[in-house]
Tab-separated table of C-alpha atoms and ligand atoms in Angstrom:
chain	number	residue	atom	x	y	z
N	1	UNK	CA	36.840	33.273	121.393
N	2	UNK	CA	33.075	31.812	121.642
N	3	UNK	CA	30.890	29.604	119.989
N	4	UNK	CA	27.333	29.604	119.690
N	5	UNK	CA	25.163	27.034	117.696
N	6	UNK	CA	22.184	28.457	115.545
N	7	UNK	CA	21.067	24.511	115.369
N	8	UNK	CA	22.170	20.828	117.115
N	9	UNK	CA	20.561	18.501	115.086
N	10	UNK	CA	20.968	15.971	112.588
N	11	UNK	CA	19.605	15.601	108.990
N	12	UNK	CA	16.032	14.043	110.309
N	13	UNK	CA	16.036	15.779	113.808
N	14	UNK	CA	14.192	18.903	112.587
N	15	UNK	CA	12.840	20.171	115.534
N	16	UNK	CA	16.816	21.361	116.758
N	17	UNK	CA	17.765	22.596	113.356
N	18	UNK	CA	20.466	21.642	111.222
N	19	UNK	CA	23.755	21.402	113.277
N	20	UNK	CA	25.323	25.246	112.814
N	21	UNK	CA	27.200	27.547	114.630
N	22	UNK	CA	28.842	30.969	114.693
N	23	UNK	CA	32.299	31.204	115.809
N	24	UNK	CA	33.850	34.662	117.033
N	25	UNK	CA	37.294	34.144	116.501
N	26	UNK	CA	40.449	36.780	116.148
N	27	UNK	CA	37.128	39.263	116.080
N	28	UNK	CA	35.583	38.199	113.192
N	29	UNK	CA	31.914	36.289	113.397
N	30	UNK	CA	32.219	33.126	111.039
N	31	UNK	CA	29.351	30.910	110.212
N	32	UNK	CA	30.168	26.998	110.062
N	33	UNK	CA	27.684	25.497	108.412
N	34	UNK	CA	24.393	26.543	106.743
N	35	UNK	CA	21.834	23.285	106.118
N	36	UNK	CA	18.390	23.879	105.159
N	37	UNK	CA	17.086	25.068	107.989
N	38	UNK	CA	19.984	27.742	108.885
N	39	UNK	CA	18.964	30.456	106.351
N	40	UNK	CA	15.207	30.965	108.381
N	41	UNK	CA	16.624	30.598	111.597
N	42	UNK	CA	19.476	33.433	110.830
N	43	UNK	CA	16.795	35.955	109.350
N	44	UNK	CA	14.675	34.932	112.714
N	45	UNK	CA	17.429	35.750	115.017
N	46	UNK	CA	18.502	38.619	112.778
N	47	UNK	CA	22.286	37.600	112.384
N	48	UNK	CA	22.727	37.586	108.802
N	49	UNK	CA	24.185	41.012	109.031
N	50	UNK	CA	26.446	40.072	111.406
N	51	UNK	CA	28.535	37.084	109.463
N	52	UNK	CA	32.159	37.884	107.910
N	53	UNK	CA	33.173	34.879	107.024
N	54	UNK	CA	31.482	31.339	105.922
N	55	UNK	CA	32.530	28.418	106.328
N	56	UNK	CA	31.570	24.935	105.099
N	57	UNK	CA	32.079	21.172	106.805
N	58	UNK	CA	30.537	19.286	103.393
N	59	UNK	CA	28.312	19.511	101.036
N	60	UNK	CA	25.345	17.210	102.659
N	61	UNK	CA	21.569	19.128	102.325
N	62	UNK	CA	21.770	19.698	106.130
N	63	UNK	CA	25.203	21.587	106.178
N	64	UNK	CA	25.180	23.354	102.347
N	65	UNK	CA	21.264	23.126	101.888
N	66	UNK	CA	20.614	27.037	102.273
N	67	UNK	CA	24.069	28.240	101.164
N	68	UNK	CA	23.055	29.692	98.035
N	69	UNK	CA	20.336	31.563	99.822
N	70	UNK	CA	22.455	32.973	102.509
N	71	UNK	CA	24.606	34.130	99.790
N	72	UNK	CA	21.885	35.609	97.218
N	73	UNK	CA	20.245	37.273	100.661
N	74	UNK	CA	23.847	38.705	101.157
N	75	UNK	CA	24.466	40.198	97.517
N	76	UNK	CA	20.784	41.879	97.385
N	77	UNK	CA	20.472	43.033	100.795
N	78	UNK	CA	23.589	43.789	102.065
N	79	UNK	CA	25.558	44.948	98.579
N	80	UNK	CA	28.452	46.951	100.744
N	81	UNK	CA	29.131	43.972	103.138
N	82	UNK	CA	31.490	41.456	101.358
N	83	UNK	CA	31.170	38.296	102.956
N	84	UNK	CA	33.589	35.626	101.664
N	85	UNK	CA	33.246	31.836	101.646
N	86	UNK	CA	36.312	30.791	102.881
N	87	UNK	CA	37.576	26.632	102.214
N	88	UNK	CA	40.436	25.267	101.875
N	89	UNK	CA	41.951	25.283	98.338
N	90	UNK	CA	41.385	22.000	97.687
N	91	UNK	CA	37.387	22.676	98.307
N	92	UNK	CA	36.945	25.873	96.631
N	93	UNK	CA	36.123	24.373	92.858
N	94	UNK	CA	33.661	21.849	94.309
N	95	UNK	CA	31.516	24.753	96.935
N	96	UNK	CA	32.021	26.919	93.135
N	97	UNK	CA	30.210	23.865	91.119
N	98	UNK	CA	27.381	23.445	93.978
N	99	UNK	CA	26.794	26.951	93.970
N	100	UNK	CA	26.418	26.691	90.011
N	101	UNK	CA	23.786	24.995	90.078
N	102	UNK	CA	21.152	26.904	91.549
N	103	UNK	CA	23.235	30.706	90.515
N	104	UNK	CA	25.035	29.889	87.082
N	105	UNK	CA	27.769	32.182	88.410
N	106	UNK	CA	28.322	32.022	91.856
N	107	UNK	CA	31.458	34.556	91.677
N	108	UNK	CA	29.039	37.095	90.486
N	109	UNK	CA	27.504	37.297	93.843
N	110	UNK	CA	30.229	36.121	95.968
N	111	UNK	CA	33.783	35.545	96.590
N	112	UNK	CA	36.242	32.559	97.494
N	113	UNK	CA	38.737	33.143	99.878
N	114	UNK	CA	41.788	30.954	101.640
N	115	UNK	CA	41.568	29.985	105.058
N	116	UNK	CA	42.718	32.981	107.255
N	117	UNK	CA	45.375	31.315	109.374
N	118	UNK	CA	43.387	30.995	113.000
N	119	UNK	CA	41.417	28.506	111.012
N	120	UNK	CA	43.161	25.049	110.209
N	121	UNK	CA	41.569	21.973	108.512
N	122	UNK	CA	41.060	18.557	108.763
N	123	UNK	CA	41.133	16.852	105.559
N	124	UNK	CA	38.559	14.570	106.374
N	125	UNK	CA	37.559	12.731	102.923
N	126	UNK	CA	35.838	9.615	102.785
N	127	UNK	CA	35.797	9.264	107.019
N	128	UNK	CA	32.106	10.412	107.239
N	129	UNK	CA	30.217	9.461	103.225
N	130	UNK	CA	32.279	7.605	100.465
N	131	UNK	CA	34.198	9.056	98.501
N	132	UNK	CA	32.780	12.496	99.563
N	133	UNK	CA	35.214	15.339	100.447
N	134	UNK	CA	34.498	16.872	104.250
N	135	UNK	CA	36.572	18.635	107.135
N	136	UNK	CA	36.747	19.238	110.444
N	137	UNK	CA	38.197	22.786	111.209
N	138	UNK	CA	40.409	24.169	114.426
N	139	UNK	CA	39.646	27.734	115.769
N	140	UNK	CA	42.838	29.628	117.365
N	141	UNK	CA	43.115	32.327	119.433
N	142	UNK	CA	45.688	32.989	121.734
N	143	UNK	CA	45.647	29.901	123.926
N	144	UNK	CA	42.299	28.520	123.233
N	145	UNK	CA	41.094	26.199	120.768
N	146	UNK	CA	37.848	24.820	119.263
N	147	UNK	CA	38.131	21.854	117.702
N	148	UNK	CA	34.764	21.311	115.694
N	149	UNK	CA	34.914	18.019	114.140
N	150	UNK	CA	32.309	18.195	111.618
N	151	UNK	CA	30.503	15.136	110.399
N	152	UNK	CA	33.433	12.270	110.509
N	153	UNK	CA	32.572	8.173	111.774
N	154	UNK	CA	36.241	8.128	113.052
N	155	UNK	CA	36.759	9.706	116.464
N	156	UNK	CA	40.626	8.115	116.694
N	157	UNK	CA	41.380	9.971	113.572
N	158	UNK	CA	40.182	13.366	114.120
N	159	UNK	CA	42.188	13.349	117.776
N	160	UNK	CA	45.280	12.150	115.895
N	161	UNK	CA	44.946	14.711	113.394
N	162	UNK	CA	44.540	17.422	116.312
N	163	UNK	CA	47.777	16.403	118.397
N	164	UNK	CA	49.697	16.525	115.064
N	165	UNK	CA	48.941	19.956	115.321
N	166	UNK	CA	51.110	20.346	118.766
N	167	UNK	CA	48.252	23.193	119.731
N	168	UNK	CA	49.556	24.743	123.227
N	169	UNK	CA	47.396	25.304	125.783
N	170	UNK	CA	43.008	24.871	126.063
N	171	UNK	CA	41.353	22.479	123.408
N	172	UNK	CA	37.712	22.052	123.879
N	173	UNK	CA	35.827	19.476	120.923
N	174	UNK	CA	32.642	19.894	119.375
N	175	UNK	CA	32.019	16.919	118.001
N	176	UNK	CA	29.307	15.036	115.927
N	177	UNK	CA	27.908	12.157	117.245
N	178	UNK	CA	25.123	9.090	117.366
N	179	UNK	CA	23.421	6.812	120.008
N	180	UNK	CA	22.712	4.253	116.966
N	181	UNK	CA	25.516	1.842	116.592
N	182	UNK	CA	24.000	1.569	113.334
N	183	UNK	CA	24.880	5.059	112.001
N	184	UNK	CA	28.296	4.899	113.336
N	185	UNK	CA	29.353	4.260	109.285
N	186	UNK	CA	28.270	8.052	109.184
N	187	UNK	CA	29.072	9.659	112.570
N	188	UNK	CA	30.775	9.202	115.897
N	189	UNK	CA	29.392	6.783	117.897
N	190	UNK	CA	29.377	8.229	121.405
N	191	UNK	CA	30.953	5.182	123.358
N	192	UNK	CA	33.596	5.904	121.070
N	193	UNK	CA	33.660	9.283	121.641
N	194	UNK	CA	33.740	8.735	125.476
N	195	UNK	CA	37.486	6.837	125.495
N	196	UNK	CA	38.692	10.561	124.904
N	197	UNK	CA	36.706	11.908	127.618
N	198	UNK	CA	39.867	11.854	129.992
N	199	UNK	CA	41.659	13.834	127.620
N	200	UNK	CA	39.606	16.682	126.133
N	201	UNK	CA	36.304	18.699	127.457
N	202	UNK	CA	33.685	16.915	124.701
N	203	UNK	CA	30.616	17.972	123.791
N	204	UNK	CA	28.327	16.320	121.384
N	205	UNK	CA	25.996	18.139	118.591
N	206	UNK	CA	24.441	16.447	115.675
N	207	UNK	CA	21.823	14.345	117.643
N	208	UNK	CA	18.624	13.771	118.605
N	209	UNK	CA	19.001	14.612	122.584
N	210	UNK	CA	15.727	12.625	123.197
N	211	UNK	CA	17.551	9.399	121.961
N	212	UNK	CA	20.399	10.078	124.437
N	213	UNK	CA	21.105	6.481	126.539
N	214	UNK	CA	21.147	6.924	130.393
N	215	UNK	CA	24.469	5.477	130.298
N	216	UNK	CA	25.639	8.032	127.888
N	217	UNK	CA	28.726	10.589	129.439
N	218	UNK	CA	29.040	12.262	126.506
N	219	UNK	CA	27.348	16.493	127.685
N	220	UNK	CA	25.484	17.437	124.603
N	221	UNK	CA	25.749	21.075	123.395
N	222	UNK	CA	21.515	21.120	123.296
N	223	UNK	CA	21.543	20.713	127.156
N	224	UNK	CA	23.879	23.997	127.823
N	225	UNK	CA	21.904	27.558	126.979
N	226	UNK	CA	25.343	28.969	126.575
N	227	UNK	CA	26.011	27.151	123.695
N	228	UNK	CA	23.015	28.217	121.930
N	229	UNK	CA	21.250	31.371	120.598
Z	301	ZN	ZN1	26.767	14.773	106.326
């Protein structure tokens, strides 16, 4: 299993790209995320081709924003390579309807699929924008697994929901997070992130690494070159 991030940042810190990453998993390559800024930096690195699966946290400009690209790109380009957008059930109407928008039809040019079952969620409505359905997801394989938290305000939660799971063996968490106290509404705020520190191996995406407090513990995914392409 590996994960590499195609972008670390948040919604205004353009300069690291919209928080993405691929995850090699079971042997398939699955794309978490693709905000406005993915779709360019794919085509740059010239991974398009090489995505099986995709894979949305929420439906925020910097996680969705180049989703319907990525999947018109896919339909013209690459006719013979089915790549499905998998959700969970519950999600699958709502990615259809944002799709709509922009393709009228979006099951003319691509296809919803179930979770494969290496891939659990993490209902996490209304813990990171009101009202507003988002999830973390948990990568197995073997004895390994990611936890990547998506965009969620409520650290405590997100562990809870992971030791329901009763996982055996590694757990390493990506996990959103913010140096404002004032965005913690939104995102994890990373003192709060730190009290699981003893627990799990962190590391924090989603940020602005230039706004990172020298008291800050928290290793930041931007700071380790094998974390990125
Ligand atoms: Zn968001």
């Amino acid at each position: 299993m590996n994960i590499r991030f195609i972008g670390t940042g948040g919604a205004f810190d353009i300069d690291y790209g919209n928080s993405s990453a691929i995850i090699t998993c079971q042997g398939k390559n699955i794309l978490i995320d693709c905000g406005h800024t993915v779709f360019p930096k794919l085509m740059q690195l010239n991974l398009v081709q090489t995505i099986d699966y995709i894979l949305i946290t929420h439906l925020h400009d910097d996680h969705a924003g180049s989703l319907s690209t990525l999947i018109f790109y896919l339909y013209f380009f690459f006719p013979q390579r089915k790549v499905p957008v998998i959700a969970p059930q519950k999600f699958q109407q709502e990615l259809i309807n944002f799709l709509n928008f922009s393709q009228k039809n979006t099951l003319q040019f691509t296809t919803f699929e179930d979770l494969p079952d290496f891939i659990q969620p993490i209902d996490t409505f209304n813990r990171h924008y009101p009202d507003m359905q988002t999830y973390g997801y948990v990568f197995s394989e073997s004895n390994k697994h990611i936890v990547y938290s998506g965009d969620i305000n409520d650290v405590h939660f997100l562990v809870e929901e992971v030791k329901k799971l009763n996982l055996d063996g590694e757990i390493i968490i990506f996990h959103d997070v913010t140096f404002n106290e004032l965005a913690k509404i939104s995102h994890a705020y990373y003192k709060d992130l730190e009290l699981y520190l003893h627990e799990y191996p962190i590391w924090g995406y989603h940020c602005n690494p230039k706004m990172k407090p020298k008291d800050c513990k928290i290793p930041l995914v931007v700071e380790n070159p094998n974390l990125l392409f």
